[in-house]
Coordinates of C-alpha atoms and ligand atoms in Angstrom, one line a residue:
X397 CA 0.0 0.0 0.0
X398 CA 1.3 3.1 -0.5
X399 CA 1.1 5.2 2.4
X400 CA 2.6 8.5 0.9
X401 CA 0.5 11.3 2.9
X402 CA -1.2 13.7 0.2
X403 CA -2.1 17.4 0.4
X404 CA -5.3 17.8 -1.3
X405 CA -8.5 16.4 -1.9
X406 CA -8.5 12.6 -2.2
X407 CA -9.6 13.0 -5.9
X408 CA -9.5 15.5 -8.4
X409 CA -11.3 15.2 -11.9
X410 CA -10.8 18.1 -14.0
X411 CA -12.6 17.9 -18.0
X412 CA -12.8 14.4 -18.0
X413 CA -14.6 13.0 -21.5
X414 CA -15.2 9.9 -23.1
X415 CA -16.6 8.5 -25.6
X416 CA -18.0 4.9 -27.2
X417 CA -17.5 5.3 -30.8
X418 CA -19.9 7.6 -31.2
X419 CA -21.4 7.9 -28.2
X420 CA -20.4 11.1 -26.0
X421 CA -20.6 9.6 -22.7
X422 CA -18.6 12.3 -20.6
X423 CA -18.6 15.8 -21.6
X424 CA -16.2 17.4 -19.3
X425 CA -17.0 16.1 -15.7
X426 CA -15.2 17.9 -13.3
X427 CA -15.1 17.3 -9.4
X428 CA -13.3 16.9 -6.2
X429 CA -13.4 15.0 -3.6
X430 CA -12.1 15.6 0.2
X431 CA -9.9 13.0 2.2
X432 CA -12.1 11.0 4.2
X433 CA -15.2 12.2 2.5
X434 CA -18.2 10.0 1.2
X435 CA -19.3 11.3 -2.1
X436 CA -22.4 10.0 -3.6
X437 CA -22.4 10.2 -7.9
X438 CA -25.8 10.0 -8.7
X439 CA -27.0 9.6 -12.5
X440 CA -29.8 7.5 -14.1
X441 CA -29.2 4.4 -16.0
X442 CA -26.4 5.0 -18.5
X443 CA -25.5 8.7 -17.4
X444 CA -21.8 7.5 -16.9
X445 CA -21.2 6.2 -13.3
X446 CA -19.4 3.4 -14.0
X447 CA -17.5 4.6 -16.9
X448 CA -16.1 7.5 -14.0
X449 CA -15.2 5.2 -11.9
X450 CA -13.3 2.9 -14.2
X451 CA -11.5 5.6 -15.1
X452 CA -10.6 6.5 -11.9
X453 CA -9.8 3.1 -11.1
X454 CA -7.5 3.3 -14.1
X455 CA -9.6 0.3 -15.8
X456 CA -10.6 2.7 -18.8
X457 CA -8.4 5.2 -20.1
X458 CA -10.4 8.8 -20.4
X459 CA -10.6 10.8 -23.8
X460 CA -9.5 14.1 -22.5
X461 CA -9.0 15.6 -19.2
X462 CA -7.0 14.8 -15.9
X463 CA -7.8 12.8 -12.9
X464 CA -5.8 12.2 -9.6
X465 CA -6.8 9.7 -6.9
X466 CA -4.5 10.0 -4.0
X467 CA -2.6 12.6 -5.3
X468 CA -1.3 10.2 -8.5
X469 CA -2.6 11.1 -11.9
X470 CA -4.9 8.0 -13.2
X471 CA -2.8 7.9 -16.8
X472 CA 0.7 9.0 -15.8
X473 CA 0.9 6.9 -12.5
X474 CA -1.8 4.2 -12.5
X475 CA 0.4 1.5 -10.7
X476 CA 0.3 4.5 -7.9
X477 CA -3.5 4.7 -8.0
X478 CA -4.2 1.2 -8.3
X479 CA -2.0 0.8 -4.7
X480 CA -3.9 3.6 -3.1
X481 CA -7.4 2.3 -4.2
X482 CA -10.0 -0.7 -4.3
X483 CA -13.1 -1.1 -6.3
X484 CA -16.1 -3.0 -6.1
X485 CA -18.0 -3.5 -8.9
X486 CA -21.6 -3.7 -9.6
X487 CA -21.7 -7.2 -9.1
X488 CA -20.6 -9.0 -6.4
X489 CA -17.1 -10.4 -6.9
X490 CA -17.7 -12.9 -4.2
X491 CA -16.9 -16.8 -4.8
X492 CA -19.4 -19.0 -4.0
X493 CA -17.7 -22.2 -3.4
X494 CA -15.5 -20.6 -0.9
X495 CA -16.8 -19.5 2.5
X496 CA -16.7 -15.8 3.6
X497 CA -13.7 -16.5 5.9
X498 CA -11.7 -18.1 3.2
X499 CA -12.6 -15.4 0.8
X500 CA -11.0 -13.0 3.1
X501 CA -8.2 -15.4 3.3
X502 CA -7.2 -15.4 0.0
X503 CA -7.8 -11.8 -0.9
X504 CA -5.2 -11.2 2.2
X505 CA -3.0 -13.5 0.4
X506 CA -3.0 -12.6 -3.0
X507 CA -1.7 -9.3 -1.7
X508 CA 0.9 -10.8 0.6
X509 CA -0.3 -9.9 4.0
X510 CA 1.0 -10.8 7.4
X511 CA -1.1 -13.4 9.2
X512 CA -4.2 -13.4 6.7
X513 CA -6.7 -15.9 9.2
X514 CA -6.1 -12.7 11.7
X515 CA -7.2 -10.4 8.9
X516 CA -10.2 -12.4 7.9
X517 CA -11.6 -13.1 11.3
X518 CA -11.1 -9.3 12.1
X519 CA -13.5 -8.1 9.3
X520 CA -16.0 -11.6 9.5
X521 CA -16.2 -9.6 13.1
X522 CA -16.6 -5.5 12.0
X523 CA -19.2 -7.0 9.1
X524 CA -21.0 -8.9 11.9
X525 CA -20.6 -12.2 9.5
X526 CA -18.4 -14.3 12.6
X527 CA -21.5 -16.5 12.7
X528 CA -21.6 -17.2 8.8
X529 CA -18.2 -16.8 8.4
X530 CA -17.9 -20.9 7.7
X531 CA -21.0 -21.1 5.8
X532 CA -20.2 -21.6 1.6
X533 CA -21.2 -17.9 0.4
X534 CA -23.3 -19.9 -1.8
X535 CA -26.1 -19.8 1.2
X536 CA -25.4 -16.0 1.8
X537 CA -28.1 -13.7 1.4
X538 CA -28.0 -10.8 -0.9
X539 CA -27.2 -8.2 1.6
X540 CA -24.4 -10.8 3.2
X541 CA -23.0 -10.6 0.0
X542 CA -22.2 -7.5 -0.6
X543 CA -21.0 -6.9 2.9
X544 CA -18.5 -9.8 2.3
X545 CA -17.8 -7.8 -0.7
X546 CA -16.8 -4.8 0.8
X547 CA -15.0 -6.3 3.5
X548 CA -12.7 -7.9 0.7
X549 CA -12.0 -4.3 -0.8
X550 CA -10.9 -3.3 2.3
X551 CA -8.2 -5.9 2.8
X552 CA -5.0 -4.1 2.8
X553 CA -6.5 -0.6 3.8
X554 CA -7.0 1.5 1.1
X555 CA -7.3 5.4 1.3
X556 CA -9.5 5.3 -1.5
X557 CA -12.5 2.9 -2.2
X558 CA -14.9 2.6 -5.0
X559 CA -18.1 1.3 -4.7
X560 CA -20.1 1.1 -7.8
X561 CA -23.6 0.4 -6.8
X562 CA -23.5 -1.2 -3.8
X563 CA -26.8 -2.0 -3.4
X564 CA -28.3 -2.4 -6.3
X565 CA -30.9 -5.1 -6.2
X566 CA -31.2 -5.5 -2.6
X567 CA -34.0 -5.7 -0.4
X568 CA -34.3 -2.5 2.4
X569 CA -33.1 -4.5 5.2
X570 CA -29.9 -5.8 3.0
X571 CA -29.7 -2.1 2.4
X572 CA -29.1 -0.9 5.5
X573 CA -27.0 -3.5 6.5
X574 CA -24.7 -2.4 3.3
X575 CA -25.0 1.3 4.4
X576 CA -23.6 0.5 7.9
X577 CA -20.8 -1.1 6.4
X578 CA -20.2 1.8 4.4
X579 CA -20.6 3.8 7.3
X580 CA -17.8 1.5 9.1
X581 CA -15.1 2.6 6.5
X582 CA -16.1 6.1 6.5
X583 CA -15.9 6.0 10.3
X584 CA -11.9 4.9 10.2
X585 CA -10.9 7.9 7.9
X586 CA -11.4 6.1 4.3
X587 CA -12.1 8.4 1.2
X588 CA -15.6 6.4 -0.3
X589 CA -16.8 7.2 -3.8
X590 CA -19.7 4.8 -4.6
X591 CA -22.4 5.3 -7.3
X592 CA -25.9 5.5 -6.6
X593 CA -29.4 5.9 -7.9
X594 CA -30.9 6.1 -4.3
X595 CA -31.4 9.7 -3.5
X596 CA -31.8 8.3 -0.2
X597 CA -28.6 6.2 0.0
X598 CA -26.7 9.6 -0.6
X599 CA -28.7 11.3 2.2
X600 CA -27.7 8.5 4.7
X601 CA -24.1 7.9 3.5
X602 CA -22.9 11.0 1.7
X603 CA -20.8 14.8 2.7
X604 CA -21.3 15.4 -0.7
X605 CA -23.4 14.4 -3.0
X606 CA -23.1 15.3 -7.3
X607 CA -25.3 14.6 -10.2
X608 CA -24.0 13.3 -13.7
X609 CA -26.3 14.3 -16.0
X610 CA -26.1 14.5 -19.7
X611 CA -22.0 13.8 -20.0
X612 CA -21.6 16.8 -17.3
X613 CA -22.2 17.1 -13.5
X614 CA -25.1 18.9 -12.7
X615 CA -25.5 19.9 -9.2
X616 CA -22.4 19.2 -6.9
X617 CA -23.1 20.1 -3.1
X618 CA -23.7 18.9 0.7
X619 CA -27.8 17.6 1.3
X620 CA -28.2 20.8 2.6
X621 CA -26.9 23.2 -0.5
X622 CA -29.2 20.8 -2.5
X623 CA -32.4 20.8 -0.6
X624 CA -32.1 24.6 -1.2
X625 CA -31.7 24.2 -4.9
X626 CA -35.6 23.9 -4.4
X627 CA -38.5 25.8 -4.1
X628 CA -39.5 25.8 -0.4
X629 CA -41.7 22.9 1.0
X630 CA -45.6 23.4 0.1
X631 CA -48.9 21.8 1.3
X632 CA -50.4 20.0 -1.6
X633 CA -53.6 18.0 -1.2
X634 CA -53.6 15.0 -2.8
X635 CA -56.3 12.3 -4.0
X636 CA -55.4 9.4 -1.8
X637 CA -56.1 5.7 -3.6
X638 CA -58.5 3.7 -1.4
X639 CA -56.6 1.0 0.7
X640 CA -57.8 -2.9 0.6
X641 CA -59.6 -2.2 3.9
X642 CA -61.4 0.8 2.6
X643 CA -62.7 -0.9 0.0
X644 CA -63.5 -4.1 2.0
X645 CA -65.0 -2.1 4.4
X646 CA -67.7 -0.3 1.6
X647 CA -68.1 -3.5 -0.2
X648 CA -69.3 -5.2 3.3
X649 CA -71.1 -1.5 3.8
X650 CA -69.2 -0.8 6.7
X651 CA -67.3 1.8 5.5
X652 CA -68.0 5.5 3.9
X653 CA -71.3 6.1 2.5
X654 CA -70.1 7.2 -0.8
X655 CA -69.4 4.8 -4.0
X656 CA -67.0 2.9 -3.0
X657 CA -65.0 2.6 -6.3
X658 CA -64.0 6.4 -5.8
X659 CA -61.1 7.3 -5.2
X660 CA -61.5 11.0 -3.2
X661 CA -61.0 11.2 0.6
X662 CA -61.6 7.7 2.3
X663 CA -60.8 8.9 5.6
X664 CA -63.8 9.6 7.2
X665 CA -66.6 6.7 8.3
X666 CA -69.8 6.9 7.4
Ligands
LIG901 N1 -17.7 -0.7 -23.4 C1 -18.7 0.0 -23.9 N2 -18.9 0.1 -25.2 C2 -19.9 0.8 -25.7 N3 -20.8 1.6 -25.0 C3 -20.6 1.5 -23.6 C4 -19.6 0.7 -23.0 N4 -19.7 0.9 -21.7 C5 -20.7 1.7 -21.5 N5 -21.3 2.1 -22.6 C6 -22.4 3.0 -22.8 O1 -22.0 4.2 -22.1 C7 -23.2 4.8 -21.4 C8 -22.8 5.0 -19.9 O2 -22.6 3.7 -19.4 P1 -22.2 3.5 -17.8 O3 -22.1 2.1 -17.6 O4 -21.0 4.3 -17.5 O5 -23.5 4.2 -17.2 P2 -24.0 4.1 -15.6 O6 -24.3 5.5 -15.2 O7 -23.0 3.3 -14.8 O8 -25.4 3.3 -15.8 P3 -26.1 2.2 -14.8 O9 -26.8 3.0 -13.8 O10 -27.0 1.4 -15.7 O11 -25.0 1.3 -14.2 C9 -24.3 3.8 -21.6 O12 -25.1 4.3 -22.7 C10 -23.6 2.5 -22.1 O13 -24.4 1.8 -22.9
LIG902 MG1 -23.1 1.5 -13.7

């Protein structure tokens, strides 16, 4: 790992563009973010995310423009960046045959660590995965998954992790589960960059939160500079859909006097 201290922000993007043949994917992003910081990129489905982060992760080479992650520049010094860093993807990199404690093992292995079990059993522990540690990933839930996931990235203790995604396609209890473990890195001074299209994961997780929109970043602020992007809050009255019960409830003629297939204020009874 290289442990060089940096003066700085964590990353800097300045102009970056790229392109798939004909397809102007990045316009010019620009962006920085601060040591230690969580920064949300938000974007809808193919605005870009990923392509930023492989190029960040020095995976994809950019068109045009500069980026630095850990004070290295991404083109110029990518065995640098690739020391400093760890990414993982939008799909779980986990292998299935293997439990989660010898997952850990041999990621702690591959990159020549002292005493790897000790490593392993630490995270199984920080991950609250101890119990299921022994158990063939194979039987892991979703949200297991990707916490096993990110506790492999952070074998080795990066200053800079990617997380594309993280939890894409899981249920809201895997979610939180995933947003505490993001929480957990944040917590011990790591600089997160993960990719979202939650607003609400970046309003849990996030210092900073930027939208890629249209090849260019939109909007780049704290929660608080972007809630007053907008209009203040208003009252609006709504027409509020029947529930089940309210329509049980008139079929049975129980419930409100009125015709029970409309749909305007159910909330009295009659
Ligand atoms: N290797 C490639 N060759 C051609 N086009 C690509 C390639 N990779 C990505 N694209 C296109 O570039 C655009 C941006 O893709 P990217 O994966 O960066 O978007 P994203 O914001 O990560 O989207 P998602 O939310 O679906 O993950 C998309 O239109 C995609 O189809
Ligand atoms: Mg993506």
């Amino acid at each position: 790992m290289v442990t060089r201290s940096i003066a700085g922000p964590a990353i800097r993007v300045r102009g970056l563009e790229k392109a798939y043949g004909g397809l102007h994917v990045l316009r010019g992003v620009d962006f920085d973010v601060a040591r230690g910081n969580v920064f949300a990129l938000l974007g809808s489905n193919g605005a870009g995310k990923t392509t930023t982060v492989r190029i960040l992760a020095t995976l994809l080479k950019a068109d045009a423009g500069t980026a630095d992650v850990h004070g290295f520049d991404v083109a110029t010094q990518s065995a640098d960046v690739r020391e400093s860093i760890s990414l993982t993807g939008q799909f779980a990199a986990v292998d299935e045959i293997l439990s989660g404690r010898e997952n850990l093992v041999l990621v702690a292995r591959l990159r020549h660590l002292k005493d790897p079990g000790a490593i392993a059993d630490d995270l199984l522990r920080r991950f609250s995965l101890t119990d299921a540690g022994t158990r063939k990933v194979a039987t892991y839930s979703g949200g297991m998954r990707r916490r096993l996931d990110i506790a492999m990235s952070l074998i080795g203790n990066p200053s800079v992790i990617f997380l594309d995604e993280p939890t894409a396609g899981l249920d809201p209890e895997a979610r939180i589960e995933v947003w505490d473990a993001v929480k957990q890195c944040a917590g011990r001074g790591t600089t997160v960059l993960l990719t979202t299209q939650y607003l609400e994961e970046a309003e849990q997780l996030a210092d900073r939160i930027a939208i890629l929109h249209q090849g260019r970043i939109i909007v780049d602020g704290t929660l608080a500079e972007l809630k007053q992007l907008f209009p203040p809050a208003t009252v609006e009255y709504v027409e509020k859909q029947p529930t089940l019960e309210e329509i049980f409830l008139a079929v049975i003629g129980r419930g409100d006097r009125r015709d029970a297939t409309s749909t305007n204020s159910h909330g009295g009874r009659g």
